Amino acid sequence: VATPVTRVGRIEAAPGLRLVDAAGAPLGLQLQGFDHFTS
C-alpha cells in the first residue's frame, strides 16, 4: 500500500529559521510563543 507524503521543508547548512511562501519569497512573520512563567 502506497503512503502519500508531502515535503514541508528542508534542512540547510546555514543556522536559523527562514520562512518562505510556495514561490520562495520570504515571509515577514513575527514568531511568538507563550511563556508559562510570566505573571
mmCIF file of N, CA and C in Angstrom:
data_model
loop_
_atom_site.group_PDB
_atom_site.id
_atom_site.type_symbol
_atom_site.label_atom_id
_atom_site.label_comp_id
_atom_site.label_asym_id
_atom_site.label_seq_id
_atom_site.Cartn_x
_atom_site.Cartn_y
_atom_site.Cartn_z
ATOM 1 N N VAL A 1 0.856 -1.179 0.000
ATOM 2 C CA VAL A 1 0.000 0.000 0.000
ATOM 3 C C VAL A 1 0.899 1.237 0.000
ATOM 4 N N ALA A 2 0.666 2.137 -0.920
ATOM 5 C CA ALA A 2 1.444 3.376 -1.009
ATOM 6 C C ALA A 2 0.963 4.371 0.049
ATOM 7 N N THR A 3 1.907 5.047 0.691
ATOM 8 C CA THR A 3 1.596 6.073 1.678
ATOM 9 C C THR A 3 1.934 7.431 1.088
ATOM 10 N N PRO A 4 0.959 8.327 0.951
ATOM 11 C CA PRO A 4 1.254 9.653 0.400
ATOM 12 C C PRO A 4 2.086 10.476 1.376
ATOM 13 N N VAL A 5 3.034 11.223 0.850
ATOM 14 C CA VAL A 5 3.866 12.100 1.670
ATOM 15 C C VAL A 5 3.908 13.485 1.031
ATOM 16 N N THR A 6 4.143 14.497 1.851
ATOM 17 C CA THR A 6 4.264 15.876 1.388
ATOM 18 C C THR A 6 5.487 16.498 2.033
ATOM 19 N N ARG A 7 6.357 17.074 1.217
ATOM 20 C CA ARG A 7 7.525 17.772 1.758
ATOM 21 C C ARG A 7 7.053 19.102 2.339
ATOM 22 N N VAL A 8 7.446 19.380 3.571
ATOM 23 C CA VAL A 8 7.026 20.620 4.229
ATOM 24 C C VAL A 8 8.193 21.536 4.545
ATOM 25 N N GLY A 9 9.383 21.141 4.184
ATOM 26 C CA GLY A 9 10.542 21.979 4.458
ATOM 27 C C GLY A 9 11.804 21.299 3.991
ATOM 28 N N ARG A 10 12.938 21.898 4.344
ATOM 29 C CA ARG A 10 14.226 21.296 4.032
ATOM 30 C C ARG A 10 15.250 21.762 5.053
ATOM 31 N N ILE A 11 16.295 21.002 5.188
ATOM 32 C CA ILE A 11 17.382 21.314 6.109
ATOM 33 C C ILE A 11 18.535 21.869 5.294
ATOM 34 N N GLU A 12 19.069 23.011 5.746
ATOM 35 C CA GLU A 12 20.204 23.639 5.089
ATOM 36 C C GLU A 12 21.335 23.806 6.095
ATOM 37 N N ALA A 13 22.536 24.047 5.589
ATOM 38 C CA ALA A 13 23.704 24.181 6.454
ATOM 39 C C ALA A 13 23.682 25.465 7.278
ATOM 40 N N ALA A 14 23.086 26.542 6.758
ATOM 41 C CA ALA A 14 23.066 27.827 7.464
ATOM 42 C C ALA A 14 22.141 27.738 8.681
ATOM 43 N N PRO A 15 22.565 28.301 9.832
ATOM 44 C CA PRO A 15 21.727 28.254 11.028
ATOM 45 C C PRO A 15 20.531 29.207 10.918
ATOM 46 N N GLY A 16 19.507 28.940 11.696
ATOM 47 C CA GLY A 16 18.355 29.824 11.768
ATOM 48 C C GLY A 16 17.148 29.269 11.042
ATOM 49 N N LEU A 17 16.043 29.946 11.216
ATOM 50 C CA LEU A 17 14.783 29.561 10.599
ATOM 51 C C LEU A 17 14.395 30.626 9.584
ATOM 52 N N ARG A 18 14.165 30.217 8.366
ATOM 53 C CA ARG A 18 13.719 31.128 7.317
ATOM 54 C C ARG A 18 12.397 30.618 6.782
ATOM 55 N N LEU A 19 11.386 31.479 6.786
ATOM 56 C CA LEU A 19 10.073 31.101 6.288
ATOM 57 C C LEU A 19 9.859 31.727 4.916
ATOM 58 N N VAL A 20 9.435 30.901 3.961
ATOM 59 C CA VAL A 20 9.171 31.386 2.610
ATOM 60 C C VAL A 20 7.831 30.836 2.140
ATOM 61 N N ASP A 21 7.226 31.527 1.167
ATOM 62 C CA ASP A 21 5.967 31.048 0.607
ATOM 63 C C ASP A 21 6.253 30.016 -0.485
ATOM 64 N N ALA A 22 5.201 29.535 -1.142
ATOM 65 C CA ALA A 22 5.340 28.487 -2.152
ATOM 66 C C ALA A 22 6.223 28.919 -3.320
ATOM 67 N N ALA A 23 6.308 30.216 -3.581
ATOM 68 C CA ALA A 23 7.135 30.724 -4.673
ATOM 69 C C ALA A 23 8.578 30.994 -4.234
ATOM 70 N N GLY A 24 8.863 30.829 -2.948
ATOM 71 C CA GLY A 24 10.211 31.063 -2.434
ATOM 72 C C GLY A 24 10.446 32.468 -1.924
ATOM 73 N N ALA A 25 9.402 33.304 -1.896
ATOM 74 C CA ALA A 25 9.532 34.671 -1.381
ATOM 75 C C ALA A 25 9.527 34.640 0.147
ATOM 76 N N PRO A 26 10.409 35.429 0.789
ATOM 77 C CA PRO A 26 10.465 35.429 2.253
ATOM 78 C C PRO A 26 9.171 35.939 2.887
ATOM 79 N N LEU A 27 8.799 35.336 4.000
ATOM 80 C CA LEU A 27 7.635 35.773 4.766
ATOM 81 C C LEU A 27 8.126 36.538 5.983
ATOM 82 N N GLY A 28 7.591 37.719 6.198
ATOM 83 C CA GLY A 28 7.996 38.551 7.330
ATOM 84 C C GLY A 28 7.109 38.307 8.531
ATOM 85 N N LEU A 29 7.121 37.102 9.069
ATOM 86 C CA LEU A 29 6.276 36.775 10.214
ATOM 87 C C LEU A 29 7.028 37.017 11.512
ATOM 88 N N GLN A 30 6.317 37.478 12.507
ATOM 89 C CA GLN A 30 6.870 37.633 13.844
ATOM 90 C C GLN A 30 6.523 36.368 14.623
ATOM 91 N N LEU A 31 7.521 35.568 14.947
ATOM 92 C CA LEU A 31 7.277 34.356 15.711
ATOM 93 C C LEU A 31 7.143 34.703 17.183
ATOM 94 N N GLN A 32 6.092 34.197 17.799
ATOM 95 C CA GLN A 32 5.849 34.452 19.205
ATOM 96 C C GLN A 32 5.517 33.146 19.887
ATOM 97 N N GLY A 33 5.752 33.115 21.153
ATOM 98 C CA GLY A 33 5.437 31.917 21.930
ATOM 99 C C GLY A 33 4.741 32.317 23.209
ATOM 100 N N PHE A 34 4.432 31.335 24.005
ATOM 101 C CA PHE A 34 3.765 31.548 25.279
ATOM 102 C C PHE A 34 4.751 31.244 26.388
ATOM 103 N N ASP A 35 4.908 32.149 27.326
ATOM 104 C CA ASP A 35 5.812 31.935 28.459
ATOM 105 C C ASP A 35 4.974 31.612 29.690
ATOM 106 N N HIS A 36 5.072 30.391 30.147
ATOM 107 C CA HIS A 36 4.267 29.932 31.289
ATOM 108 C C HIS A 36 4.719 30.554 32.602
ATOM 109 N N PHE A 37 5.892 31.173 32.644
ATOM 110 C CA PHE A 37 6.452 31.647 33.895
ATOM 111 C C PHE A 37 6.347 33.158 34.094
ATOM 112 N N THR A 38 5.649 33.867 33.206
ATOM 113 C CA THR A 38 5.449 35.299 33.396
ATOM 114 C C THR A 38 4.159 35.533 34.161
ATOM 115 N N SER A 39 4.079 36.675 34.840
ATOM 116 C CA SER A 39 2.857 36.924 35.606
ATOM 117 C C SER A 39 1.916 37.828 34.852
#
